[in-house]
Coordinates of C-alpha atoms in Angstrom, one line a residue:
M13 CA 49.0 -21.8 2.7
Q14 CA 47.8 -20.2 -0.5
P15 CA 45.3 -22.1 -2.6
S16 CA 47.7 -22.4 -5.5
E17 CA 50.4 -23.9 -3.2
F18 CA 47.9 -26.3 -1.6
L19 CA 46.7 -27.5 -5.1
R20 CA 50.3 -27.9 -6.3
Q21 CA 50.8 -30.5 -3.5
T22 CA 47.4 -32.3 -4.0
P23 CA 47.1 -35.1 -6.6
P24 CA 46.1 -34.9 -9.4
F25 CA 46.4 -31.1 -9.4
D26 CA 50.2 -31.6 -9.0
Q27 CA 50.3 -32.6 -12.7
L28 CA 49.1 -29.1 -13.8
D29 CA 51.2 -26.2 -14.9
D30 CA 51.2 -22.9 -13.0
F31 CA 49.0 -21.1 -15.6
T32 CA 46.3 -23.7 -15.2
L33 CA 46.5 -23.7 -11.5
Q34 CA 46.1 -19.9 -11.4
H35 CA 43.0 -20.3 -13.6
I36 CA 41.5 -22.8 -11.1
V37 CA 42.3 -20.5 -8.2
A38 CA 40.5 -17.7 -9.9
T39 CA 37.3 -19.7 -10.2
L40 CA 37.2 -21.8 -7.0
K41 CA 35.2 -20.9 -3.9
I42 CA 36.5 -21.3 -0.3
V43 CA 33.7 -22.2 2.1
R44 CA 33.9 -22.8 5.8
Y45 CA 31.3 -25.3 7.1
P46 CA 30.3 -25.8 10.8
A47 CA 30.5 -29.4 12.1
E48 CA 27.6 -31.7 11.1
T49 CA 26.7 -29.7 8.0
V50 CA 25.2 -31.8 5.2
I51 CA 27.1 -30.8 2.0
L52 CA 25.6 -33.4 -0.3
E53 CA 22.5 -35.5 0.3
A54 CA 22.1 -39.1 -0.9
G55 CA 19.4 -39.2 -3.6
G56 CA 19.3 -35.4 -3.7
E57 CA 20.5 -32.8 -6.2
P58 CA 23.5 -33.8 -8.3
S59 CA 26.8 -32.2 -7.3
H60 CA 27.7 -29.1 -9.2
F61 CA 31.3 -28.9 -7.8
L62 CA 34.4 -30.9 -7.3
Y63 CA 35.0 -30.6 -3.6
I64 CA 38.5 -30.7 -1.9
V65 CA 39.0 -30.9 1.8
Y66 CA 41.4 -28.1 2.7
H67 CA 41.1 -28.3 6.5
G68 CA 39.0 -30.6 8.8
S69 CA 37.2 -33.7 7.7
V70 CA 34.0 -35.0 6.2
R71 CA 32.3 -38.4 6.4
L72 CA 30.4 -40.3 3.9
E73 CA 27.2 -41.9 5.3
R74 CA 24.7 -44.4 3.9
N75 CA 21.4 -44.9 5.7
G76 CA 22.9 -43.3 8.8
R77 CA 26.0 -45.6 8.8
S78 CA 29.4 -44.0 8.5
M79 CA 31.3 -45.5 5.5
L80 CA 34.4 -43.4 5.0
L81 CA 36.2 -40.4 6.5
L82 CA 37.8 -37.9 4.1
E83 CA 40.6 -35.7 5.3
E84 CA 42.9 -33.0 4.0
G85 CA 43.6 -33.3 0.3
D86 CA 40.8 -35.8 -0.3
L87 CA 38.2 -35.1 -3.1
F88 CA 34.5 -35.8 -3.3
G89 CA 31.4 -35.0 -5.3
F90 CA 33.0 -35.9 -8.7
P91 CA 31.1 -39.3 -9.3
S92 CA 27.8 -37.5 -9.0
L93 CA 29.1 -34.5 -11.1
L94 CA 30.4 -36.7 -13.9
A95 CA 27.4 -38.9 -14.1
Q96 CA 24.9 -36.1 -13.5
R97 CA 23.0 -38.3 -11.0
P98 CA 22.1 -37.9 -7.3
P99 CA 24.9 -38.7 -4.8
L100 CA 25.1 -42.2 -3.5
F101 CA 26.1 -41.0 0.0
D102 CA 25.3 -38.2 2.4
V103 CA 28.4 -36.1 2.8
I104 CA 28.6 -34.5 6.3
T105 CA 31.3 -32.4 7.9
D106 CA 32.7 -34.3 10.9
E107 CA 34.1 -31.2 12.4
E108 CA 34.4 -27.5 11.4
S109 CA 36.0 -27.7 7.9
I110 CA 37.2 -25.5 5.1
I111 CA 36.3 -26.9 1.7
Y112 CA 37.4 -25.8 -1.8
Q113 CA 34.7 -25.9 -4.4
I114 CA 35.7 -26.0 -8.1
P115 CA 32.7 -25.2 -10.3
E116 CA 31.5 -27.7 -12.8
P117 CA 32.5 -25.7 -15.9
T118 CA 36.1 -25.3 -14.7
F119 CA 36.3 -29.0 -13.8
R120 CA 34.9 -30.2 -17.2
D121 CA 37.3 -27.9 -19.0
L122 CA 40.2 -29.5 -17.1
L123 CA 39.0 -33.0 -18.0
Q124 CA 38.9 -32.1 -21.7
R125 CA 42.2 -30.2 -21.9
T126 CA 44.3 -32.4 -19.6
P127 CA 44.1 -36.1 -20.3
A128 CA 46.5 -37.1 -17.5
F129 CA 44.4 -35.1 -15.0
A130 CA 41.2 -36.7 -16.4
D131 CA 42.5 -40.2 -16.1
D132 CA 42.7 -39.9 -12.3
F133 CA 38.9 -39.5 -12.2
L134 CA 37.9 -41.8 -14.9
R135 CA 40.1 -44.8 -14.1
G136 CA 39.2 -47.5 -11.6
L137 CA 41.4 -48.0 -8.5
G138 CA 43.3 -50.9 -10.1
E139 CA 44.2 -48.8 -13.2
R140 CA 45.2 -45.8 -11.1
L141 CA 47.4 -48.0 -8.9
R142 CA 49.1 -49.4 -12.1
H143 CA 49.9 -45.8 -13.2
T144 CA 51.1 -44.7 -9.8
T145 CA 54.8 -43.8 -10.5
T146 CA 55.8 -41.9 -7.4
I147 CA 57.3 -44.9 -5.7
Q148 CA 59.1 -46.2 -8.8
P149 CA 62.9 -46.3 -8.5
P150 CA 65.0 -44.0 -10.6
V151 CA 64.8 -44.5 -14.4
P152 CA 67.2 -47.3 -15.3
T153 CA 70.3 -46.5 -17.3
E154 CA 70.9 -48.0 -20.7
L155 CA 73.0 -50.8 -19.3
T156 CA 70.5 -51.9 -16.7
D157 CA 67.2 -51.3 -18.5
F158 CA 65.4 -54.7 -18.3
T159 CA 62.9 -53.7 -21.0
T160 CA 65.7 -53.6 -23.6
T161 CA 65.1 -56.2 -26.4
V162 CA 67.7 -59.0 -26.7
Q163 CA 68.1 -58.1 -30.4
S164 CA 70.0 -55.0 -29.3
L165 CA 72.6 -57.2 -27.6
I166 CA 73.6 -59.2 -30.7
Q167 CA 77.1 -58.4 -31.7
R168 CA 77.7 -60.7 -34.7
P169 CA 75.9 -63.2 -36.9
P170 CA 75.7 -66.8 -35.7
V171 CA 78.4 -69.2 -36.5
F172 CA 77.4 -72.7 -37.6
V173 CA 79.3 -76.0 -38.0
A174 CA 78.2 -79.3 -39.5
P175 CA 77.0 -82.1 -37.1
N176 CA 79.7 -84.4 -38.4
S177 CA 82.5 -81.9 -37.8
S178 CA 85.0 -83.0 -35.2
V179 CA 85.1 -81.3 -31.8
A180 CA 88.7 -80.2 -32.7
E181 CA 87.3 -78.4 -35.8
A182 CA 84.6 -76.8 -33.7
A183 CA 87.1 -75.6 -31.1
R184 CA 89.3 -74.0 -33.9
T185 CA 86.2 -72.3 -35.3
M186 CA 85.4 -70.8 -31.9
H187 CA 89.0 -69.6 -31.5
A188 CA 89.1 -68.1 -35.0
H189 CA 85.9 -66.1 -34.4
G190 CA 86.6 -65.2 -30.7
I191 CA 83.4 -66.8 -29.5
S192 CA 82.5 -69.3 -26.8
S193 CA 79.9 -71.4 -28.7
V194 CA 78.9 -72.6 -32.2
L195 CA 75.5 -73.6 -33.5
V196 CA 75.2 -77.0 -35.1
E197 CA 73.4 -77.4 -38.5
H198 CA 71.1 -80.1 -37.4
D199 CA 67.3 -80.7 -37.4
P200 CA 66.6 -79.4 -34.8
V201 CA 69.5 -77.0 -34.4
G202 CA 72.0 -77.8 -31.7
I203 CA 74.7 -75.9 -29.8
L204 CA 78.2 -76.7 -28.6
T205 CA 79.9 -74.4 -26.0
V206 CA 83.3 -74.1 -24.5
R207 CA 81.9 -75.6 -21.3
D208 CA 80.7 -78.6 -23.3
L209 CA 84.2 -79.1 -24.6
R210 CA 85.5 -79.1 -21.1
S211 CA 82.9 -81.3 -19.5
R212 CA 81.9 -83.6 -22.3
V213 CA 85.1 -83.9 -24.2
L214 CA 88.2 -83.2 -22.0
A215 CA 86.8 -84.4 -18.7
A216 CA 85.2 -87.5 -20.4
E217 CA 88.6 -88.2 -22.2
R218 CA 86.9 -88.2 -25.6
P219 CA 89.3 -88.0 -28.7
P220 CA 89.5 -84.8 -30.8
E221 CA 87.9 -86.7 -33.7
T222 CA 84.6 -87.0 -31.7
P223 CA 81.8 -85.7 -34.0
V224 CA 80.0 -82.6 -32.7
H225 CA 76.6 -84.2 -32.8
A226 CA 77.7 -86.7 -30.1
V227 CA 78.3 -84.0 -27.5
M228 CA 76.1 -81.0 -28.5
S229 CA 73.0 -79.9 -26.7
C230 CA 70.0 -80.4 -28.8
P231 CA 67.5 -79.0 -29.4
V232 CA 68.9 -75.6 -28.6
I233 CA 66.9 -73.3 -26.4
T234 CA 66.1 -70.0 -28.2
I235 CA 64.4 -66.7 -27.4
P236 CA 62.5 -64.3 -29.8
A237 CA 64.4 -61.2 -30.9
T238 CA 61.6 -59.1 -29.4
A239 CA 62.0 -60.6 -25.9
T240 CA 63.3 -58.3 -23.2
L241 CA 66.5 -58.5 -21.2
F242 CA 64.4 -59.6 -18.2
E243 CA 62.9 -62.5 -20.1
A244 CA 66.4 -63.6 -21.3
L245 CA 67.6 -63.4 -17.7
L246 CA 64.7 -65.7 -16.5
V247 CA 65.4 -68.3 -19.3
M248 CA 69.1 -68.4 -18.4
L249 CA 68.3 -68.8 -14.7
E250 CA 65.5 -71.4 -15.2
Q251 CA 67.5 -73.5 -17.7
G252 CA 70.9 -73.0 -16.1
I253 CA 72.5 -72.0 -19.5
H254 CA 75.0 -69.4 -20.5
H255 CA 74.3 -69.0 -24.2
L256 CA 70.9 -68.1 -25.7
P257 CA 70.4 -68.1 -29.5
V258 CA 68.0 -65.3 -30.7
Q259 CA 65.4 -66.1 -33.2
H260 CA 63.7 -63.8 -35.7
E261 CA 61.1 -64.8 -38.3
G262 CA 62.0 -68.5 -38.0
R263 CA 65.8 -68.2 -38.1
I264 CA 68.5 -67.7 -35.6
V265 CA 70.1 -64.2 -36.0
G266 CA 72.7 -64.3 -33.2
V267 CA 73.6 -65.7 -29.8
I268 CA 73.7 -63.7 -26.6
T269 CA 75.6 -64.8 -23.5
D270 CA 75.4 -64.3 -19.8
T271 CA 78.4 -62.0 -20.2
D272 CA 76.4 -59.8 -22.5
I273 CA 73.8 -59.4 -19.8
L274 CA 76.3 -59.0 -16.9
H275 CA 78.1 -55.9 -18.2
R276 CA 80.3 -56.1 -15.1
Q277 CA 77.4 -55.4 -12.8
L278 CA 78.3 -56.5 -9.3
Y279 CA 74.8 -57.5 -8.2
N280 CA 73.4 -59.1 -11.4
P281 CA 71.6 -62.3 -10.3
L282 CA 73.5 -64.3 -12.8
L283 CA 76.7 -63.7 -10.8
L284 CA 75.1 -65.0 -7.6
F285 CA 73.5 -67.9 -9.5
E286 CA 77.0 -68.9 -10.7
R287 CA 78.6 -68.6 -7.3
V288 CA 75.9 -70.9 -5.8
R289 CA 76.2 -73.5 -8.6
R290 CA 80.0 -73.6 -8.3
A291 CA 80.1 -73.8 -4.5
Q292 CA 82.2 -76.7 -3.4
H293 CA 81.3 -76.6 0.3
P294 CA 78.5 -75.1 2.5
N295 CA 81.1 -72.6 3.9
D296 CA 81.3 -71.1 0.4
L297 CA 77.8 -69.8 0.9
H298 CA 78.0 -68.0 4.2
T299 CA 77.4 -64.6 2.6
Y300 CA 74.4 -65.7 0.6
A301 CA 71.8 -63.7 2.6
R302 CA 73.7 -60.5 2.3
D303 CA 74.4 -61.0 -1.4
L304 CA 70.7 -62.0 -2.1
N305 CA 69.4 -58.8 -0.4
A306 CA 71.9 -56.7 -2.4
T307 CA 70.8 -58.4 -5.6
A308 CA 67.0 -57.8 -4.9
L309 CA 67.6 -54.2 -4.1
W310 CA 69.8 -53.8 -7.2
L311 CA 67.0 -55.2 -9.4
F312 CA 64.5 -52.8 -7.7
E313 CA 66.6 -49.8 -8.1
N314 CA 67.0 -50.6 -11.8
G315 CA 63.2 -50.6 -12.3
L316 CA 62.3 -54.3 -12.3
D317 CA 58.7 -55.0 -11.2
V318 CA 58.5 -56.5 -7.7
I319 CA 56.6 -59.6 -9.0
H320 CA 59.5 -60.3 -11.3
I321 CA 62.0 -59.7 -8.5
G322 CA 60.2 -62.3 -6.4
R323 CA 60.4 -64.8 -9.1
I324 CA 64.2 -64.3 -9.5
V325 CA 64.8 -64.5 -5.8
A326 CA 62.8 -67.7 -5.7
M327 CA 65.0 -69.2 -8.5
L328 CA 68.1 -68.2 -6.6
N329 CA 66.8 -69.7 -3.4
D330 CA 65.8 -72.9 -5.2
T331 CA 69.3 -73.1 -6.6
L332 CA 70.8 -72.7 -3.2
T333 CA 68.5 -75.4 -1.7
T334 CA 69.2 -77.8 -4.5
R335 CA 73.0 -77.3 -4.0
L336 CA 72.7 -77.9 -0.3
L337 CA 70.7 -81.1 -0.9
T338 CA 73.4 -82.2 -3.3
F339 CA 76.0 -81.7 -0.6
A340 CA 73.7 -83.6 1.9
E341 CA 73.4 -86.6 -0.5
A342 CA 77.1 -86.6 -1.1
R343 CA 77.7 -86.8 2.6
L344 CA 74.9 -89.2 3.5
G345 CA 74.9 -91.4 0.4
P346 CA 72.2 -91.7 -2.2
P347 CA 68.6 -91.4 -0.8
P348 CA 67.1 -94.8 0.0
C349 CA 63.8 -93.9 -1.7
P350 CA 62.5 -91.0 -3.8
Y351 CA 61.7 -87.8 -1.9
A352 CA 60.5 -84.2 -2.5
W353 CA 61.8 -81.0 -0.8
L354 CA 59.0 -78.5 -0.5
V355 CA 58.8 -74.8 0.3
F356 CA 55.7 -72.8 1.1
G357 CA 54.7 -69.4 2.3
S358 CA 56.1 -66.5 0.3
E359 CA 58.8 -68.7 -1.0
G360 CA 56.2 -71.2 -2.3
R361 CA 54.3 -68.4 -4.0
M362 CA 57.7 -67.0 -5.4
E363 CA 56.9 -63.6 -3.7
Q364 CA 59.8 -63.4 -1.2
L365 CA 61.9 -60.2 -1.9
L366 CA 64.4 -59.7 0.9
L367 CA 65.3 -62.9 2.8
T368 CA 63.0 -63.9 5.6
D369 CA 62.7 -67.1 7.7
Q370 CA 62.7 -70.5 6.0
D371 CA 59.5 -72.5 5.4
N372 CA 60.2 -76.0 4.2
A373 CA 59.1 -79.6 4.5
L374 CA 60.1 -83.0 3.3
V375 CA 58.1 -85.8 1.8
Y376 CA 59.5 -89.3 1.1
A377 CA 58.0 -92.3 -0.7
E378 CA 57.5 -94.8 2.2
A379 CA 58.2 -95.2 5.9
S380 CA 60.9 -97.5 7.3
P381 CA 63.4 -97.1 10.2
E382 CA 66.2 -96.7 7.5
H383 CA 64.3 -94.1 5.6
D384 CA 63.2 -92.2 8.7
A385 CA 66.8 -92.0 9.9
Y386 CA 68.3 -90.9 6.6
F387 CA 65.8 -88.1 5.9
A388 CA 66.1 -86.9 9.5
Q389 CA 69.8 -86.4 8.9
L390 CA 69.2 -84.8 5.5
A391 CA 66.7 -82.4 6.9
T392 CA 68.9 -81.4 9.7
F393 CA 71.9 -80.8 7.4
V394 CA 69.9 -78.6 5.0
V395 CA 68.1 -76.6 7.6
D396 CA 71.4 -76.0 9.5
T397 CA 73.2 -75.0 6.4
L398 CA 70.4 -72.7 5.4
L399 CA 70.7 -71.1 8.8
A400 CA 74.4 -70.7 8.2
A401 CA 73.7 -69.1 4.8
G402 CA 71.5 -66.5 6.5
F403 CA 68.0 -68.0 6.5
P404 CA 66.5 -67.4 9.9
P405 CA 64.5 -70.3 11.5
C406 CA 60.8 -70.3 11.2
Q407 CA 59.3 -69.0 14.4
G408 CA 56.4 -71.3 14.0
G409 CA 58.6 -74.3 13.5
Y410 CA 57.5 -75.0 9.9
M411 CA 60.8 -76.6 8.8
A412 CA 61.7 -80.0 7.5
I413 CA 63.3 -81.0 10.8
H414 CA 59.8 -81.1 12.2
W415 CA 57.6 -81.5 9.1
R416 CA 59.1 -84.6 7.6
R417 CA 57.0 -87.7 6.9
P418 CA 56.1 -90.3 4.2
L419 CA 53.7 -89.4 1.4
D420 CA 50.8 -91.5 2.7
E421 CA 51.0 -89.6 6.0
W422 CA 51.0 -86.3 4.2
E423 CA 47.9 -87.4 2.2
R424 CA 46.0 -88.3 5.4
L425 CA 47.1 -85.0 7.0
F426 CA 45.9 -83.0 4.0
R427 CA 42.5 -84.8 3.9
A428 CA 42.1 -84.3 7.7
W429 CA 42.7 -80.5 7.3
V430 CA 39.9 -80.4 4.6
Q431 CA 37.4 -82.7 6.3
T432 CA 37.9 -81.4 9.9
P433 CA 38.5 -77.6 9.6
T434 CA 39.7 -76.8 13.1
P435 CA 41.6 -73.5 13.8
D436 CA 44.9 -75.4 13.8
A437 CA 44.0 -77.3 10.6
L438 CA 43.0 -74.0 8.9
L439 CA 46.3 -72.4 9.9
E440 CA 48.3 -75.3 8.5
A441 CA 46.2 -75.6 5.4
G442 CA 46.7 -71.9 4.7
I443 CA 50.5 -72.4 5.1
F444 CA 51.0 -75.7 3.2
F445 CA 48.5 -75.0 0.5
D446 CA 51.1 -72.6 -1.0
L447 CA 53.5 -75.5 -1.4
R448 CA 56.0 -75.8 -4.3
Q449 CA 58.4 -78.6 -5.0
V450 CA 62.0 -77.5 -5.3
H451 CA 64.0 -80.7 -5.5
G452 CA 63.5 -84.4 -5.7
T453 CA 62.0 -87.1 -7.9
L454 CA 59.0 -88.0 -5.9
S455 CA 55.7 -86.9 -7.4
I456 CA 53.4 -84.9 -5.1
R457 CA 50.5 -84.9 -7.5
S458 CA 48.3 -86.6 -4.9
L459 CA 48.8 -83.7 -2.5
E460 CA 48.1 -81.2 -5.2
Q461 CA 44.9 -83.0 -6.1
I462 CA 43.7 -82.8 -2.5
I463 CA 44.3 -79.1 -2.5
R464 CA 42.4 -78.7 -5.8
E465 CA 39.4 -80.8 -4.6
S466 CA 39.2 -78.8 -1.3
G467 CA 37.7 -75.9 -3.2
S468 CA 34.5 -78.0 -3.7
Q469 CA 34.0 -78.6 0.0
P470 CA 31.6 -75.8 1.2
R471 CA 32.2 -76.2 4.9
F472 CA 36.0 -76.1 4.5
M473 CA 35.8 -73.1 2.2
A474 CA 33.6 -71.2 4.6
H475 CA 36.1 -71.8 7.4
M476 CA 38.9 -70.8 5.1
A477 CA 37.0 -67.6 4.3
R478 CA 36.6 -66.9 8.0
A479 CA 40.3 -67.5 8.5
A480 CA 41.1 -65.1 5.6
L481 CA 39.0 -62.4 7.3
A482 CA 41.3 -62.5 10.3
W483 CA 43.7 -60.4 8.4
Q484 CA 42.2 -56.9 8.5
P485 CA 43.3 -53.6 7.0
P486 CA 44.3 -51.1 9.7
L487 CA 41.1 -49.0 9.5
G488 CA 39.7 -47.5 12.6
F489 CA 36.7 -45.3 13.4
F490 CA 35.2 -43.9 10.2
R491 CA 37.7 -46.1 8.4
R492 CA 40.5 -43.8 9.1
I493 CA 44.0 -45.4 8.8
R494 CA 44.9 -46.7 12.3
D495 CA 48.6 -46.3 12.8
Q496 CA 51.0 -47.3 15.5
H497 CA 53.0 -44.2 16.4
G498 CA 52.8 -43.0 12.8
K499 CA 53.6 -46.5 11.3
V500 CA 51.5 -49.2 9.6
D501 CA 52.3 -52.9 9.4
I502 CA 51.8 -53.2 5.6
K503 CA 52.2 -57.0 5.6
R504 CA 49.5 -57.7 8.2
G505 CA 47.2 -54.9 7.1
G506 CA 47.5 -55.2 3.3
I507 CA 49.7 -57.9 1.7
A508 CA 48.5 -60.8 3.9
P509 CA 44.8 -60.1 3.4
I510 CA 45.2 -60.1 -0.4
V511 CA 47.3 -63.3 -0.3
A512 CA 44.5 -64.9 1.8
L513 CA 41.8 -63.7 -0.5
A514 CA 43.7 -64.9 -3.6
R515 CA 44.2 -68.3 -2.1
L516 CA 40.5 -68.6 -1.3
Y517 CA 39.5 -67.6 -4.8
A518 CA 42.0 -70.0 -6.4
L519 CA 40.7 -72.9 -4.3
E520 CA 37.2 -72.2 -5.5
A521 CA 38.5 -71.9 -9.1
Q522 CA 40.4 -75.2 -8.6
S523 CA 43.5 -73.3 -9.9
P524 CA 46.9 -74.9 -9.6
A525 CA 48.5 -71.5 -9.4
R526 CA 50.5 -70.6 -6.3
A527 CA 51.5 -67.0 -7.0
T528 CA 49.0 -64.4 -5.8
I529 CA 48.8 -62.5 -9.1
E530 CA 48.3 -65.8 -11.0
R531 CA 45.6 -66.9 -8.6
L532 CA 43.7 -63.7 -9.0
H533 CA 44.0 -63.9 -12.8
D534 CA 42.6 -67.5 -12.8
A535 CA 39.8 -66.6 -10.5
T536 CA 38.8 -63.7 -12.8
A537 CA 39.0 -66.0 -15.8
R538 CA 36.6 -68.5 -14.1
G539 CA 34.2 -65.7 -13.3
I540 CA 34.6 -66.2 -9.5
L541 CA 36.0 -62.7 -9.2
S542 CA 34.9 -59.7 -11.3
K543 CA 37.4 -58.2 -13.8
E544 CA 37.4 -54.9 -11.9
G545 CA 37.9 -56.7 -8.5
G546 CA 40.7 -58.9 -9.9
E547 CA 42.5 -55.9 -11.4
T548 CA 42.1 -53.9 -8.2
L549 CA 43.6 -56.7 -6.0
Q550 CA 46.4 -57.4 -8.4
E551 CA 47.5 -53.8 -8.6
A552 CA 47.0 -53.3 -4.9
F553 CA 49.3 -56.2 -4.2
R554 CA 52.0 -54.8 -6.5
F555 CA 51.6 -51.3 -4.9
L556 CA 51.9 -52.6 -1.3
M557 CA 54.9 -54.9 -2.2
R558 CA 56.7 -51.9 -3.7
L559 CA 55.9 -49.7 -0.7
R560 CA 57.3 -52.4 1.6
L561 CA 60.5 -53.0 -0.4
R562 CA 61.2 -49.3 -0.6
A563 CA 60.8 -48.9 3.2
Q564 CA 63.0 -52.0 3.7
R565 CA 65.7 -50.5 1.4
E566 CA 65.7 -47.3 3.4
A567 CA 66.0 -49.2 6.7
L568 CA 69.0 -51.1 5.3
K569 CA 70.6 -47.8 4.2
Q570 CA 70.3 -46.5 7.7
Q571 CA 71.7 -49.9 9.0
H572 CA 68.4 -50.8 10.7
E573 CA 66.8 -54.2 10.6
P574 CA 64.2 -54.2 7.8
D575 CA 60.6 -55.1 8.8
N576 CA 57.1 -54.7 7.5
M577 CA 56.4 -51.2 8.9
I578 CA 56.0 -48.1 6.8
V579 CA 56.1 -44.6 8.1
L580 CA 53.0 -42.7 6.9
E581 CA 54.7 -39.3 6.9
A582 CA 57.4 -40.7 4.5
L583 CA 54.7 -41.3 1.9
S584 CA 53.7 -38.6 -0.7
S585 CA 50.2 -37.3 -0.5
L586 CA 49.3 -39.4 -3.6
E587 CA 50.7 -42.6 -1.9
R588 CA 48.8 -41.9 1.3
R589 CA 45.6 -41.5 -0.7
M590 CA 46.2 -44.6 -2.7
L591 CA 47.1 -46.5 0.5
K592 CA 43.8 -45.5 2.1
E593 CA 41.8 -46.4 -1.0
T594 CA 43.7 -49.8 -1.2
F595 CA 42.7 -50.6 2.4
F596 CA 39.1 -49.6 1.7
A597 CA 39.0 -51.9 -1.4
I598 CA 40.4 -54.8 0.6
R599 CA 37.8 -54.3 3.3
D600 CA 35.0 -54.2 0.7
M601 CA 36.3 -57.4 -0.9
Q602 CA 36.4 -59.0 2.6
D603 CA 32.8 -57.9 3.3
A604 CA 31.8 -59.6 0.0
I605 CA 33.7 -62.8 1.0
G606 CA 31.8 -62.9 4.3
L607 CA 28.5 -62.8 2.5
R608 CA 29.6 -65.2 -0.3
Y609 CA 30.7 -67.9 2.1
Q610 CA 28.2 -67.0 4.9
T611 CA 30.9 -67.0 7.5
D612 CA 28.5 -65.5 10.1
L613 CA 26.5 -68.8 10.1
L614 CA 29.5 -70.9 11.1
G615 CA 29.4 -72.4 14.6

């Protein structure tokens, strides 16, 4: 392969034009080194070249210990070159290798003339991951661009009616303007919709003379004109509303509706949300899993960030679960005491993308034979109907049919996990400490308090740290990526370690957050995690989640069962390099955790 062709395929040189590449080729040296040749020496002369491995491999050593193996397309020497300081590592050929050497003047000229090229060397890993665009879906079209501001959707000025107007007058106003809602001149402002007329006037058999203020929704929920389409979508899903007034400089300038957002898009989450809310029987939901996966992939293909997708998927799953619990209560009768339906795992963290197995539990106020029997039937009904809707059972049995007990028993259980950190207790604490309440009126504040206080228990935290270190990146000898027939389990090797680290940091920070990104943010804000470390783990998490979802999308297209494996050969050279750096960063953070919590001193 010619040097220009090799550079054209090697990030960040792939960003350069042909003229610049030819200039580089004219100045670079191609050197063949025998095995075990020292190219750079720790503490020695600063590097005068940017080195690129063309063939073979080199290893980075510190005090005789191998730290990293660099292979074809990897770069080295630039930290020493940029800082004009001695190298921090010995760089030694691991086998006979061919190395490109780009002289310092050429490299510095490239940095000055090509900002995008320079960024790759000057940014930290977190920032480079954030700017990695090769795995982004196609650029969204105008209709599906979730960064569009809601102001662009406004079609007409808002229409107001007086609070003492009759509902008949309000209905005539809607008809005359061809709209499905009117705002009410009230302090604060209210809103009346066609749905309100159906449910609060006709269904309630109220007379046409009923004043609007008696049936309006007040105060109205609004959104800033500068908010994005995605933010509007979240508000509508969270609040269960179909009309959203837009506010600019303190006044309402228009109203957008769910129809404005839908644009006849088959997999828009609002459509699935409405289908679930309107379901009259569990059988109406038998295609839910298929529809949810299609919705998640539609969002991904239209450029939505995976973290936002996880939040939308969680809202849809919460809506489904709430609907099924409503069916259960209608069948079994009102619950005999307050209860709370919990989810945990990726669903508790709002990070589930494509549908996986169900993780749920049930807490009720107090034990009695009547209560135990009722909630046993309720749990069985909901778990079975979730199965019918496409949620596989949890292989570990973490479902409400097994994990169902009174609040005081849950409190004793949580305290036992913290006070007696056995392997089983640590496994269950790791699972249940991601809990989130989906439905029910029972307060679980006491459980959340135990979780928060666990971060101040040194022995428990040390054991949790050791448990977190059980999830290891797939790095083998010389920290080369260890694959399984060309594949890597990205969940076990990357996503799960970051989730475990974030949970640990959040416990120490006594953060109430459940989502991994929010936990890392809170730990950084408390000074438990460095700003650079927090940014690296946050962007690494996003990067790995995108890689996994893209691989799962391709599996579904080929009619294969999606899993957590990615094919290394399917990645671009930039993605492979970023993946390796991500695994290294996770391992380094784990090493720091081991020292911080002194896990080697545990019995």
